[in-house]
Short mmCIF file of C-alpha atoms (C1' of nucleotides) in Angstrom, two decimals:
data_model
loop_
_atom_site.label_atom_id
_atom_site.label_comp_id
_atom_site.label_asym_id
_atom_site.label_seq_id
_atom_site.Cartn_x
_atom_site.Cartn_y
_atom_site.Cartn_z
CA UNK A 333 54.94 -54.83 62.02
CA UNK A 334 53.42 -56.90 64.83
CA UNK A 335 53.49 -54.08 67.35
CA UNK A 336 49.72 -53.49 67.46
CA UNK A 337 49.06 -57.17 68.21
CA UNK A 338 48.80 -58.17 71.85
CA UNK A 339 49.65 -61.86 71.38
CA UNK A 340 53.00 -62.88 72.90
CA UNK A 341 54.54 -63.56 69.44
CA UNK A 342 57.27 -65.88 70.70
CA UNK A 343 58.44 -66.54 67.13
CA UNK A 344 59.66 -63.61 65.00
CA UNK A 345 60.03 -60.56 67.28
CA UNK A 346 60.70 -57.96 64.62
CA UNK A 347 62.66 -55.80 67.01
CA UNK A 348 63.71 -55.80 70.61
CA UNK A 349 65.43 -58.22 72.93
CA UNK A 350 64.65 -61.42 71.09
CA UNK A 351 65.84 -59.90 67.84
CA UNK A 352 69.05 -58.66 69.39
CA UNK A 353 69.62 -62.03 71.03
CA UNK A 354 69.21 -63.81 67.71
CA UNK A 355 71.67 -61.42 66.10
CA UNK A 356 74.24 -62.22 68.76
CA UNK A 357 73.81 -65.95 68.24
CA UNK A 358 74.13 -65.54 64.49
CA UNK A 359 77.26 -63.41 64.85
CA UNK A 360 78.86 -66.01 67.10
CA UNK A 361 78.01 -68.83 64.71
CA UNK A 362 79.45 -66.88 61.78
CA UNK A 363 82.65 -66.24 63.71
CA UNK A 364 82.69 -69.92 64.66
CA UNK A 365 82.38 -71.09 61.06
CA UNK A 366 85.42 -69.04 60.10
CA UNK A 367 87.60 -69.55 63.17
CA UNK A 368 86.84 -73.20 63.95
CA UNK A 369 87.56 -74.03 60.32
CA UNK A 370 90.86 -72.19 60.36
CA UNK A 371 92.19 -73.08 63.80
CA UNK A 372 90.14 -76.03 65.04
CA UNK A 373 88.15 -76.12 68.25
CA UNK A 374 91.11 -76.02 70.63
CA UNK A 375 92.98 -73.56 68.43
CA UNK A 376 90.10 -71.08 68.58
CA UNK A 377 89.89 -69.17 71.85
CA UNK A 378 86.80 -67.68 73.44
CA UNK A 379 88.39 -64.26 73.11
CA UNK A 380 88.96 -64.74 69.37
CA UNK A 381 85.29 -65.66 68.96
CA UNK A 382 84.10 -62.71 71.02
CA UNK A 383 86.34 -60.33 69.12
CA UNK A 384 85.44 -61.60 65.63
CA UNK A 385 81.72 -61.56 66.41
CA UNK A 386 81.98 -58.17 68.13
CA UNK A 387 80.30 -59.56 71.22
CA UNK A 388 81.46 -60.34 74.76
CA UNK A 389 83.25 -63.44 76.01
CA UNK A 390 80.36 -64.24 78.32
CA UNK A 391 77.94 -64.33 75.38
CA UNK A 392 79.32 -67.71 74.25
CA UNK A 393 78.39 -69.44 77.47
CA UNK A 394 75.20 -67.46 77.89
CA UNK A 395 73.82 -68.49 74.49
CA UNK A 396 75.50 -71.85 73.85
CA UNK A 397 76.52 -73.12 77.27
CA UNK A 398 80.17 -73.53 76.34
CA UNK A 399 82.67 -73.16 73.50
CA UNK A 400 81.98 -76.78 72.62
CA UNK A 401 78.27 -75.98 72.54
CA UNK A 402 78.90 -73.20 70.03
CA UNK A 403 80.94 -75.61 67.95
CA UNK A 404 78.06 -78.10 67.80
CA UNK A 405 75.70 -75.26 66.88
CA UNK A 406 78.07 -74.33 64.08
CA UNK A 407 78.00 -77.93 62.84
CA UNK A 408 74.21 -77.88 62.82
CA UNK A 409 74.18 -74.55 61.04
CA UNK A 410 76.50 -75.89 58.34
CA UNK A 411 74.34 -78.98 57.90
CA UNK A 412 71.31 -76.75 57.36
CA UNK A 413 73.04 -74.49 54.84
CA UNK A 414 74.41 -77.49 52.92
CA UNK A 415 70.86 -78.78 52.75
CA UNK A 416 69.77 -75.49 51.19
CA UNK A 417 72.65 -75.42 48.74
CA UNK A 418 72.00 -78.96 47.55
CA UNK A 419 68.21 -78.82 47.54
CA UNK A 420 67.87 -77.62 43.95
CA UNK A 421 70.06 -80.31 42.42
CA UNK A 422 68.57 -83.03 44.59
CA UNK A 423 64.95 -82.17 43.90
CA UNK A 424 65.38 -81.98 40.15
CA UNK A 425 67.16 -85.32 40.23
CA UNK A 426 64.53 -86.98 42.41
CA UNK A 427 61.74 -85.63 40.24
CA UNK A 428 63.11 -87.49 37.24
CA UNK A 429 63.55 -90.61 39.35
CA UNK A 430 59.89 -90.51 40.40
CA UNK A 431 58.88 -91.05 36.79
CA UNK A 432 60.20 -94.58 37.25
CA UNK A 433 63.65 -96.16 37.08
CA UNK A 434 65.73 -94.29 34.51
CA UNK A 435 67.80 -96.02 31.86
CA UNK A 436 71.58 -95.92 32.15
CA UNK A 437 71.91 -93.01 29.76
CA UNK A 438 69.44 -90.87 31.69
CA UNK A 439 71.01 -91.83 35.01
CA UNK A 440 74.48 -90.85 33.82
CA UNK A 441 73.11 -87.49 32.72
CA UNK A 442 71.50 -86.91 36.13
CA UNK A 443 74.67 -87.87 38.01
CA UNK A 444 76.71 -85.69 35.73
CA UNK A 445 74.45 -82.73 36.47
CA UNK A 446 74.41 -83.31 40.21
CA UNK A 447 78.18 -83.74 40.33
CA UNK A 448 78.67 -80.61 38.25
CA UNK A 449 76.45 -78.71 40.64
CA UNK A 450 78.49 -79.89 43.63
CA UNK A 451 81.72 -79.24 41.75
CA UNK A 452 80.56 -75.67 41.25
CA UNK A 453 80.19 -75.30 45.01
CA UNK A 454 83.63 -76.77 45.70
CA UNK A 455 85.42 -74.75 43.06
CA UNK A 456 83.57 -71.44 43.01
CA UNK A 457 82.06 -70.83 46.45
CA UNK A 458 84.39 -69.42 49.08
CA UNK A 459 81.60 -69.95 51.60
CA UNK A 460 81.29 -73.67 50.88
CA UNK A 461 85.05 -74.11 51.02
CA UNK A 462 84.99 -72.50 54.45
CA UNK A 463 82.43 -75.08 55.58
CA UNK A 464 84.54 -77.79 53.99
CA UNK A 465 87.39 -77.01 56.37
CA UNK A 466 85.30 -77.94 59.38
CA UNK A 467 83.85 -80.99 57.64
CA UNK A 468 87.31 -82.24 56.70
CA UNK A 469 88.55 -81.74 60.26
CA UNK A 470 85.67 -83.90 61.43
CA UNK A 471 86.45 -86.52 58.80
CA UNK A 472 90.05 -86.95 59.90
CA UNK A 473 89.20 -86.97 63.61
CA UNK A 474 85.46 -87.26 64.27
CA UNK A 475 83.98 -85.61 67.35
CA UNK A 476 80.36 -85.16 68.41
CA UNK A 477 79.94 -82.73 65.53
CA UNK A 478 80.57 -85.51 63.03
CA UNK A 479 77.32 -87.20 64.06
CA UNK A 480 75.44 -83.98 63.38
CA UNK A 481 77.05 -83.42 60.01
CA UNK A 482 76.80 -87.05 58.95
CA UNK A 483 73.27 -87.80 60.07
CA UNK A 484 71.74 -84.50 59.05
CA UNK A 485 73.32 -84.21 55.65
CA UNK A 486 76.14 -86.46 54.42
CA UNK A 487 74.31 -89.76 54.89
CA UNK A 488 71.43 -88.70 52.65
CA UNK A 489 73.72 -87.26 49.97
CA UNK A 490 75.81 -90.42 50.00
CA UNK A 491 72.71 -92.62 49.64
CA UNK A 492 71.21 -90.51 46.87
CA UNK A 493 74.46 -90.54 44.92
CA UNK A 494 74.89 -94.31 45.37
CA UNK A 495 71.30 -94.77 44.17
CA UNK A 496 71.96 -92.77 41.02
CA UNK A 497 75.21 -94.61 40.41
CA UNK A 498 73.33 -97.87 40.79
CA UNK A 499 71.05 -96.91 37.90
CA UNK A 500 73.90 -95.49 35.83
CA UNK A 501 76.19 -98.49 36.16
CA UNK A 502 73.47 -101.10 36.42
CA UNK A 503 74.31 -102.41 39.86
CA UNK A 504 72.59 -102.66 43.24
CA UNK A 505 72.53 -99.12 44.74
CA UNK A 506 73.02 -100.59 48.21
CA UNK A 507 76.03 -102.66 47.16
CA UNK A 508 79.51 -101.94 48.43
CA UNK A 509 80.56 -101.21 44.86
CA UNK A 510 78.00 -98.42 44.46
CA UNK A 511 78.97 -96.88 47.80
CA UNK A 512 82.69 -97.05 47.10
CA UNK A 513 82.22 -95.56 43.65
CA UNK A 514 80.22 -92.69 45.13
CA UNK A 515 82.99 -92.14 47.66
CA UNK A 516 85.68 -92.06 44.95
CA UNK A 517 83.75 -89.64 42.75
CA UNK A 518 83.09 -87.29 45.66
CA UNK A 519 86.80 -87.40 46.44
CA UNK A 520 87.56 -86.08 43.02
CA UNK A 521 85.45 -83.01 43.83
CA UNK A 522 86.40 -82.58 47.49
CA UNK A 523 90.09 -82.33 46.72
CA UNK A 524 89.47 -79.06 44.91
CA UNK A 525 87.90 -77.61 48.05
CA UNK A 526 90.44 -78.83 50.60
CA UNK A 527 93.75 -79.07 48.74
CA UNK A 528 93.40 -75.64 47.24
CA UNK A 529 96.86 -74.52 48.28
CA UNK A 530 98.59 -77.43 46.50
CA UNK A 531 96.59 -76.73 43.38
CA UNK A 532 97.49 -73.05 43.41
CA UNK A 533 101.19 -73.83 43.79
CA UNK A 534 101.07 -76.42 41.02
CA UNK A 535 99.35 -73.94 38.71
CA UNK A 536 101.76 -71.23 39.89
CA UNK A 537 99.02 -68.70 40.52
CA UNK A 538 97.94 -66.77 43.62
CA UNK A 539 94.28 -67.50 42.90
CA UNK A 540 92.21 -69.41 40.35
CA UNK A 541 91.10 -67.48 37.30
CA UNK A 542 87.67 -68.03 35.83
CA UNK A 543 89.41 -69.92 33.02
CA UNK A 544 90.90 -72.25 35.62
CA UNK A 545 87.55 -72.82 37.26
CA UNK A 546 85.88 -73.49 33.95
CA UNK A 547 88.57 -75.98 32.98
CA UNK A 548 88.31 -77.77 36.32
CA UNK A 549 84.59 -78.26 35.94
CA UNK A 550 84.97 -79.48 32.36
CA UNK A 551 87.58 -82.02 33.42
CA UNK A 552 85.55 -83.21 36.40
CA UNK A 553 82.44 -83.62 34.27
CA UNK A 554 84.27 -85.75 31.70
CA UNK A 555 86.07 -87.76 34.36
CA UNK A 556 82.85 -88.60 36.15
CA UNK A 557 81.11 -89.60 32.94
CA UNK A 558 84.08 -91.82 32.06
CA UNK A 559 84.03 -93.47 35.49
CA UNK A 560 80.32 -94.19 35.24
CA UNK A 561 80.86 -95.95 31.91
CA UNK A 562 83.16 -98.42 33.65
CA UNK A 563 81.76 -101.87 34.38
CA UNK A 564 83.68 -104.07 36.78
CA UNK A 565 84.50 -107.52 35.33
CA UNK A 566 82.40 -110.44 36.55
CA UNK A 567 84.34 -111.71 39.58
CA UNK A 568 82.64 -110.66 42.83
CA UNK A 569 80.08 -108.27 41.38
CA UNK A 570 78.97 -106.99 44.80
CA UNK A 571 81.20 -108.38 47.52
CA UNK A 572 79.91 -107.99 51.09
CA UNK B 407 131.97 -102.67 68.34
CA UNK B 408 134.05 -99.54 67.69
CA UNK B 409 135.56 -99.47 71.17
CA UNK B 410 139.08 -100.40 70.06
CA UNK B 411 139.16 -97.48 67.60
CA UNK B 412 140.44 -94.15 68.88
CA UNK B 413 138.85 -91.94 66.23
CA UNK B 414 136.13 -89.65 67.57
CA UNK B 415 133.33 -91.37 65.56
CA UNK B 416 130.94 -88.43 65.66
CA UNK B 417 128.46 -90.19 63.37
CA UNK B 418 126.98 -93.51 64.52
CA UNK B 419 127.69 -93.86 68.27
CA UNK B 420 126.53 -97.42 68.75
CA UNK B 421 125.73 -96.80 72.39
CA UNK B 422 125.86 -93.98 74.86
CA UNK B 423 124.66 -90.42 75.05
CA UNK B 424 124.24 -89.73 71.36
CA UNK B 425 122.28 -92.92 70.94
CA UNK B 426 120.00 -92.16 73.87
CA UNK B 427 119.50 -88.61 72.68
CA UNK B 428 118.50 -89.86 69.26
CA UNK B 429 116.04 -92.28 70.81
CA UNK B 430 114.41 -89.44 72.71
CA UNK B 431 114.08 -87.34 69.58
CA UNK B 432 112.61 -90.29 67.71
CA UNK B 433 110.13 -91.03 70.49
CA UNK B 434 108.98 -87.40 70.52
CA UNK B 435 108.57 -87.35 66.75
CA UNK B 436 106.56 -90.56 66.83
CA UNK B 437 104.31 -89.14 69.52
CA UNK B 438 104.04 -85.96 67.47
CA UNK B 439 102.98 -87.80 64.32
CA UNK B 440 100.12 -89.45 66.21
CA UNK B 441 99.03 -86.56 68.42
CA UNK B 442 99.44 -83.61 66.03
CA UNK B 443 97.46 -85.59 63.44
CA UNK B 444 94.67 -86.32 65.89
CA UNK B 445 94.41 -83.04 67.77
CA UNK B 446 96.31 -80.43 65.74
CA UNK B 447 99.20 -78.34 67.00
CA UNK B 448 97.22 -76.27 69.51
CA UNK B 449 95.13 -79.26 70.52
CA UNK B 450 98.22 -81.25 71.44
CA UNK B 451 99.77 -80.24 74.77
CA UNK B 452 103.39 -80.56 75.80
CA UNK B 453 102.31 -82.88 78.57
CA UNK B 454 100.48 -85.16 76.13
CA UNK B 455 103.65 -85.37 74.00
CA UNK B 456 105.86 -86.07 77.00
CA UNK B 457 103.50 -88.74 78.29
CA UNK B 458 103.01 -90.51 74.95
CA UNK B 459 106.75 -90.50 74.23
CA UNK B 460 107.60 -91.52 77.82
CA UNK B 461 109.95 -88.58 78.12
CA UNK B 462 109.90 -85.34 80.09
CA UNK B 463 108.16 -82.09 79.23
CA UNK B 464 111.48 -80.27 79.09
CA UNK B 465 112.79 -82.69 76.46
CA UNK B 466 110.63 -81.04 73.79
CA UNK B 467 112.29 -77.65 74.20
CA UNK B 468 115.71 -79.15 74.79
CA UNK B 469 115.71 -81.12 71.53
CA UNK B 470 113.46 -79.05 69.29
CA UNK B 471 113.43 -75.56 70.80
CA UNK B 472 109.65 -75.45 71.15
CA UNK B 473 106.45 -77.39 70.52
CA UNK B 474 106.29 -75.65 67.13
CA UNK B 475 109.85 -76.80 66.44
CA UNK B 476 108.85 -80.40 67.13
CA UNK B 477 105.90 -79.97 64.78
CA UNK B 478 108.18 -78.83 61.96
CA UNK B 479 110.52 -81.75 62.68
CA UNK B 480 107.51 -84.06 62.42
CA UNK B 481 106.64 -82.54 59.04
CA UNK B 482 110.19 -83.15 57.82
CA UNK B 483 110.13 -86.69 59.13
CA UNK B 484 106.87 -87.40 57.28
CA UNK B 485 108.29 -85.95 54.06
CA UNK B 486 111.28 -88.30 54.36
CA UNK B 487 109.18 -91.39 55.02
CA UNK B 488 106.84 -90.56 52.14
CA UNK B 489 109.90 -90.33 49.93
CA UNK B 490 110.90 -93.86 51.01
CA UNK B 491 107.43 -95.26 50.52
CA UNK B 492 107.11 -93.84 47.03
CA UNK B 493 110.66 -94.49 45.87
CA UNK B 494 109.99 -97.95 44.45
CA UNK B 495 107.04 -96.95 42.32
CA UNK B 496 108.72 -93.76 41.17
CA UNK B 497 112.01 -95.36 40.16
CA UNK B 498 110.42 -98.15 38.16
CA UNK B 499 108.27 -95.58 36.40
CA UNK B 500 111.18 -93.24 35.65
CA UNK B 501 113.29 -96.16 34.37
CA UNK B 502 110.74 -96.87 31.66
CA UNK B 503 110.54 -93.17 30.84
CA UNK B 504 114.33 -93.01 30.35
CA UNK B 505 114.01 -95.40 27.44
CA UNK B 506 112.40 -92.53 25.60
CA UNK B 507 108.89 -91.06 25.49
CA UNK B 508 106.37 -93.90 25.98
CA UNK B 509 103.32 -94.34 23.78
CA UNK B 510 99.92 -93.64 25.30
CA UNK B 511 99.24 -97.29 26.06
CA UNK B 512 102.51 -97.69 27.97
CA UNK B 513 101.99 -94.39 29.80
CA UNK B 514 98.52 -95.42 30.93
CA UNK B 515 99.93 -98.70 32.23
CA UNK B 516 102.62 -96.84 34.19
CA UNK B 517 100.15 -94.36 35.68
CA UNK B 518 97.82 -97.19 36.56
CA UNK B 519 100.62 -98.98 38.39
CA UNK B 520 101.79 -95.87 40.23
CA UNK B 521 98.26 -94.95 41.23
CA UNK B 522 97.58 -98.49 42.40
CA UNK B 523 100.72 -98.35 44.50
CA UNK B 524 99.61 -95.10 46.12
CA UNK B 525 96.08 -96.42 46.52
CA UNK B 526 97.52 -99.35 48.42
CA UNK B 527 99.15 -96.93 50.85
CA UNK B 528 95.96 -94.92 51.32
CA UNK B 529 93.72 -97.94 51.78
CA UNK B 530 95.93 -100.48 53.54
CA UNK B 531 98.55 -98.62 55.56
CA UNK B 532 97.47 -97.31 58.94
CA UNK B 533 100.81 -95.54 59.16
CA UNK B 534 100.31 -93.60 55.93
CA UNK B 535 96.77 -92.66 56.94
CA UNK B 536 98.19 -91.26 60.16
CA UNK B 537 100.55 -89.07 58.14
CA UNK B 538 97.66 -88.08 55.92
CA UNK B 539 95.89 -86.46 58.87
CA UNK B 540 98.70 -83.96 59.33
CA UNK B 541 99.02 -83.37 55.60
CA UNK B 542 95.31 -82.68 55.27
CA UNK B 543 95.39 -80.27 58.20
CA UNK B 544 98.14 -78.40 56.40
CA UNK B 545 96.16 -78.41 53.17
CA UNK B 546 93.11 -76.80 54.73
CA UNK B 547 95.13 -74.23 56.69
CA UNK B 548 98.80 -74.10 55.62
CA UNK B 549 101.43 -73.20 58.21
CA UNK B 550 105.23 -73.28 57.97
CA UNK B 551 105.01 -77.09 57.86
CA UNK B 552 103.20 -76.91 54.52
CA UNK B 553 106.32 -75.51 52.87
CA UNK B 554 108.32 -78.46 54.16
CA UNK B 555 105.80 -81.04 53.03
CA UNK B 556 105.17 -79.39 49.69
CA UNK B 557 108.72 -78.60 48.66
CA UNK B 558 110.28 -81.81 49.92
CA UNK B 559 107.74 -84.22 48.60
CA UNK B 560 104.39 -83.17 47.13
CA UNK B 561 105.75 -80.89 44.45
CA UNK B 562 107.85 -83.65 42.91
CA UNK B 563 105.06 -86.22 43.08
CA UNK B 564 102.67 -83.77 41.49
CA UNK B 565 105.10 -83.02 38.66
CA UNK B 566 105.91 -86.66 38.01
CA UNK B 567 102.23 -87.56 37.88
CA UNK B 568 101.41 -84.65 35.58
CA UNK B 569 104.28 -85.74 33.33
CA UNK B 570 102.94 -89.27 33.07
CA UNK B 571 99.43 -87.99 32.46
CA UNK B 572 100.81 -85.81 29.70
CA UNK B 573 102.14 -88.87 27.88
CA UNK B 574 99.02 -90.92 28.61
CA UNK B 575 96.54 -88.31 27.39
CA UNK B 576 98.77 -86.79 24.78
CA UNK B 577 98.92 -83.28 26.18
CA UNK B 578 101.59 -80.92 27.48
CA UNK B 579 102.68 -82.23 30.93
CA UNK B 580 103.14 -78.64 32.14
CA UNK B 581 99.68 -77.55 30.99
CA UNK B 582 96.95 -76.60 33.42
CA UNK B 583 94.92 -79.53 32.15
CA UNK B 584 97.58 -82.09 33.07
CA UNK B 585 98.00 -80.56 36.53
CA UNK B 586 94.29 -80.40 37.21
CA UNK B 587 93.81 -83.97 36.04
CA UNK B 588 96.59 -85.12 38.35
CA UNK B 589 94.92 -83.24 41.18
CA UNK B 590 91.54 -84.85 40.50
CA UNK B 591 92.96 -88.37 40.27
CA UNK B 592 94.89 -87.95 43.52
CA UNK B 593 91.68 -86.76 45.16
CA UNK B 594 90.03 -90.02 44.26
CA UNK B 595 92.72 -91.81 46.27
CA UNK B 596 93.11 -89.32 49.12
CA UNK B 597 89.46 -89.48 50.06
CA UNK B 598 89.92 -93.09 51.14
CA UNK B 599 92.62 -92.03 53.57
CA UNK B 600 90.91 -88.99 55.05
CA UNK B 601 87.17 -89.67 54.86
CA UNK B 602 87.53 -93.12 56.30
CA UNK B 603 84.79 -92.61 58.89
CA UNK B 604 82.17 -91.68 56.28
CA UNK B 605 83.11 -94.71 54.23
CA UNK B 606 82.84 -97.03 57.22
CA UNK B 607 79.39 -95.68 58.09
CA UNK B 608 78.20 -95.97 54.50
CA UNK B 609 79.42 -99.57 54.33
CA UNK B 610 77.96 -100.16 57.81
CA UNK B 611 81.10 -101.81 59.11
CA UNK B 612 83.43 -101.04 62.04
CA UNK B 613 86.48 -101.64 59.86
CA UNK B 614 87.28 -102.49 56.26
CA UNK B 615 87.59 -106.17 55.42
CA UNK B 616 90.25 -107.39 53.00
CA UNK B 617 87.41 -107.89 50.52
CA UNK B 618 86.52 -104.20 50.90
CA UNK B 619 90.11 -103.12 50.38
CA UNK B 620 90.48 -105.32 47.33
CA UNK B 621 87.27 -103.94 45.83
CA UNK B 622 88.35 -100.35 46.48
CA UNK B 623 91.62 -100.85 44.66
CA UNK B 624 89.91 -102.57 41.73
CA UNK B 625 87.47 -99.70 41.41
CA UNK B 626 90.15 -97.02 41.68
CA UNK B 627 92.29 -98.77 39.06
CA UNK B 628 89.43 -98.92 36.58
CA UNK B 629 88.31 -95.38 37.32
CA UNK B 630 91.79 -94.00 36.73
CA UNK B 631 92.19 -95.90 33.49
CA UNK B 632 88.82 -94.60 32.34
CA UNK B 633 89.75 -91.02 33.21
CA UNK B 634 93.02 -91.27 31.30
CA UNK B 635 91.17 -92.43 28.20
CA UNK B 636 89.23 -89.15 28.23
CA UNK B 637 90.27 -86.51 25.72
CA UNK B 638 88.94 -83.00 26.21
CA UNK B 639 87.20 -81.64 23.11
CA UNK B 640 89.13 -79.13 21.01
CA UNK B 641 88.17 -75.76 22.54
CA UNK B 642 91.00 -74.39 24.68
CA UNK B 643 93.28 -77.44 24.65
CA UNK B 644 95.60 -76.03 27.33
CA UNK B 645 94.20 -72.83 28.70
CA UNK B 646 96.55 -70.65 30.76
"C1'" DA C 281 59.26 -52.69 88.30
"C1'" DC C 282 60.99 -56.41 86.44
"C1'" DT C 283 63.82 -59.29 83.58
"C1'" DA C 284 66.47 -60.85 79.58
"C1'" DA C 285 70.76 -59.63 77.57
"C1'" DT C 286 75.26 -57.54 77.57
"C1'" DA C 287 79.54 -56.22 79.53
"C1'" DA C 288 83.48 -56.11 82.74
"C1'" DA C 289 86.06 -58.23 86.12
"C1'" DA C 290 87.70 -62.12 88.41
"C1'" DC C 291 88.48 -67.25 88.81
"C1'" DA C 292 90.92 -71.59 89.06
"C1'" DA C 293 92.99 -74.62 85.90
"C1'" DA C 294 95.99 -75.62 82.25
"C1'" DC C 295 99.15 -73.93 79.09
"C1'" DG C 296 104.23 -73.59 76.95
"C1'" DT C 297 108.42 -72.67 78.64
"C1'" DT C 298 112.37 -72.04 81.92
"C1'" DT C 299 115.11 -73.19 85.73
"C1'" DG C 300 118.38 -75.68 88.37
"C1'" DA C 301 119.59 -79.88 90.35
"C1'" DA C 302 120.40 -84.88 89.48
"C1'" DT C 303 122.29 -88.14 86.26
"C1'" DT C 304 125.58 -90.34 83.32
"C1'" DA C 305 128.50 -91.25 79.37
"C1'" DA C 306 132.74 -89.55 77.62
"C1'" DA C 307 137.14 -86.96 78.01
"C1'" DA C 308 141.17 -85.83 80.68
"C1'" DC C 309 144.45 -86.93 83.73
"C1'" DA C 310 147.25 -89.79 86.77
"C1'" DT D 395 143.81 -98.86 84.65
"C1'" DG D 396 141.53 -96.15 88.05
"C1'" DT D 397 140.11 -91.64 89.20
"C1'" DT D 398 138.58 -87.05 88.39
"C1'" DT D 399 136.71 -83.60 85.49
"C1'" DT D 400 133.64 -82.14 82.01
"C1'" DA D 401 129.58 -81.63 79.56
"C1'" DA D 402 125.38 -83.51 77.52
"C1'" DT D 403 120.97 -85.16 78.85
"C1'" DT D 404 117.11 -86.04 81.91
"C1'" DC D 405 113.86 -84.77 85.27
"C1'" DA D 406 110.95 -82.39 88.80
"C1'" DA D 407 109.49 -78.12 90.14
"C1'" DA D 408 108.20 -73.67 89.28
"C1'" DC D 409 107.42 -69.60 86.15
"C1'" DG D 410 104.31 -66.12 84.15
"C1'" DT D 411 100.56 -66.23 80.78
"C1'" DT D 412 96.50 -67.61 78.75
"C1'" DT D 413 92.73 -70.56 78.87
"C1'" DG D 414 87.36 -71.48 79.42
"C1'" DT D 415 84.18 -70.31 82.56
"C1'" DT D 416 81.76 -67.86 86.35
"C1'" DT D 417 80.41 -64.06 88.92
"C1'" DT D 418 78.82 -59.57 89.44
"C1'" DA D 419 77.26 -55.26 87.68
"C1'" DT D 420 75.12 -52.54 84.03
"C1'" DT D 421 72.06 -51.78 80.21
"C1'" DA D 422 67.77 -51.73 77.95
"C1'" DG D 423 63.18 -53.72 76.34
"C1'" DT D 424 58.58 -55.02 78.25
#
DNA sequence: ACTAATAAAACAAACGTTTGAATTAAAACA
DNA sequence: TGTTTTAATTCAAACGTTTGTTTTATTAGT
C-alpha cells in the first residue's frame, strides 16, 4: 500500500523486514503467555519458547535481550489486552458517573454490571484465564512484572471499583473498608479463573457446560448485590 | 528413657539414627514448603533446598528419591497440617449437625463461624499463607501434587461447606448451586491469602495492622452472611 | 552493496542425580 | 562390659545433561 511513497515509513511497514520482525516478536509473546503461565519463568526454557513460537532460540535474546526481558514484555502485553477487554465496561460506568454522584441504587446497578462483565471474562474466556495464570503467579510471589501489571492496569481497576463501592455503600471510596470490600468481591470472581480444576472436580465434569457458566454468573451477580447492601455497624466506620 | 527395655522399639526412637533421619526429612520438608511456594518446583534447585535445610544435596534423593519426590511429600505434609488446623472448626460444626438437620438460622450461624475461622487462617497466619502459595500454584497448573491436596483435604472441606450451605439456603447440598456458592465464598477468603501484595499496595501500607485484619474479618463475616441470605429466583433451581 | 533478521553451532555455568568414602548409632559377639 | 561387626546416614566430589546466552554464518529485504 505504501510502496509508491518514498518517505521512510518507520511505523507500519506493510511488508518486508520490519513486518517479519514484528511477527516474530508477536509469536514469541504469544508463546510466552501460554508457557510462562503454565510453567513459570524458570520452568519455561528458551528452547520451549523457540519451539512453540516456531522461531529460533537466538530470536529471544535478539528481540528481547533475555528470557526475562521477554517475560516483562509478556506482562506489558497482558496489561494492554486487559485494558482493551475492560474498556467497554469502564467507559460506560464512568459516563454515568460524570453526570454527577449516583444514588446508592444506581451505583449498585453499575457495580453489578461491571462485576458481571468481569465475571464473564473469568468464566467464559479461555484467553483471559490464561492471562490470569501469570497474574496469579505474580500475586503470590511478585517480581518485576508485578509492577508492570499493577501500575498499568490493576491499580486503576481497583480504584475505580472502590469508588463505585463507595457510592453504592455510602462510604468514603478511599477508605480501607471500600478497598477491602473491592478486594473481597474481586476474589469471588478470580477464584473461578484460577481454581478451575477444583470446581470441575466438585461438579464432577470434565468441562463447564453453558448451563454451568450461566448459573455461575447468576450466583455471582446476586452475591455481589447482596454484599453491597451490607452496611457495617457503627464502630470504626473507616479505620486507618 | 526406653534404654532398659529390650524390645526393638521400631516406632519412636527417642534418640539415635532414626531420630536424626526424621529431623533431616522434616528440615527438607520445611525448606520445601517455603522454597517450592516461592519459586515453584523448577525454580527451586536442589542446592537451595540443601542450603535452606542445612543438609546435603544428596539427602534429598536419599530420603525422597528425587526433588519431585520431596515436592509430593511437601504436598502430603501440607494436607496433614491443614487437616489439623481445620479440625476444631469442622468437629464443632459436625457435632451440631449430628443433632439433626439444623434450621436455616442455625446453619447460617455455623457457616459464619466456620468461614470466620478459615478467614482467620488466611488473614492472620503467615504459615497458612505460605501453604496457600503451593496450593494456588497447583490450582493454576495441577501436577501429581494436586491429587494429594485435593483428595486428602480440599474435597472434604468443599463437601462439608456445600452441605452447610445447603441447609443455610435451603437447597440440595449436592446441587451445582451449592457447590458453586461454596466456591465463590471460599474465593472471597482465598484472595486475602494470595493477593496480599495487591491489597497492601491498595491500602498503601507495608504490612497489615491488627486494625486492618480485624476490619477484613468483620467485612468477610457480613459479606458471607449476606450471600447466604440470597435465594436464587425460581428458574432452574438446581441445574445439572 | 549493505544491513537487519534468522538460523545453526558452540559456550560456560548450573542443573538433578549418582557415586563412594567418611561417619556413627545399633547389633552381635566375646 | 568392652570390642568388633554391621548397616544406616551424611557428606564432598564428580557425573552427564540441560540451561540461558553468545558467536558465527546464512538469508533476504532495501
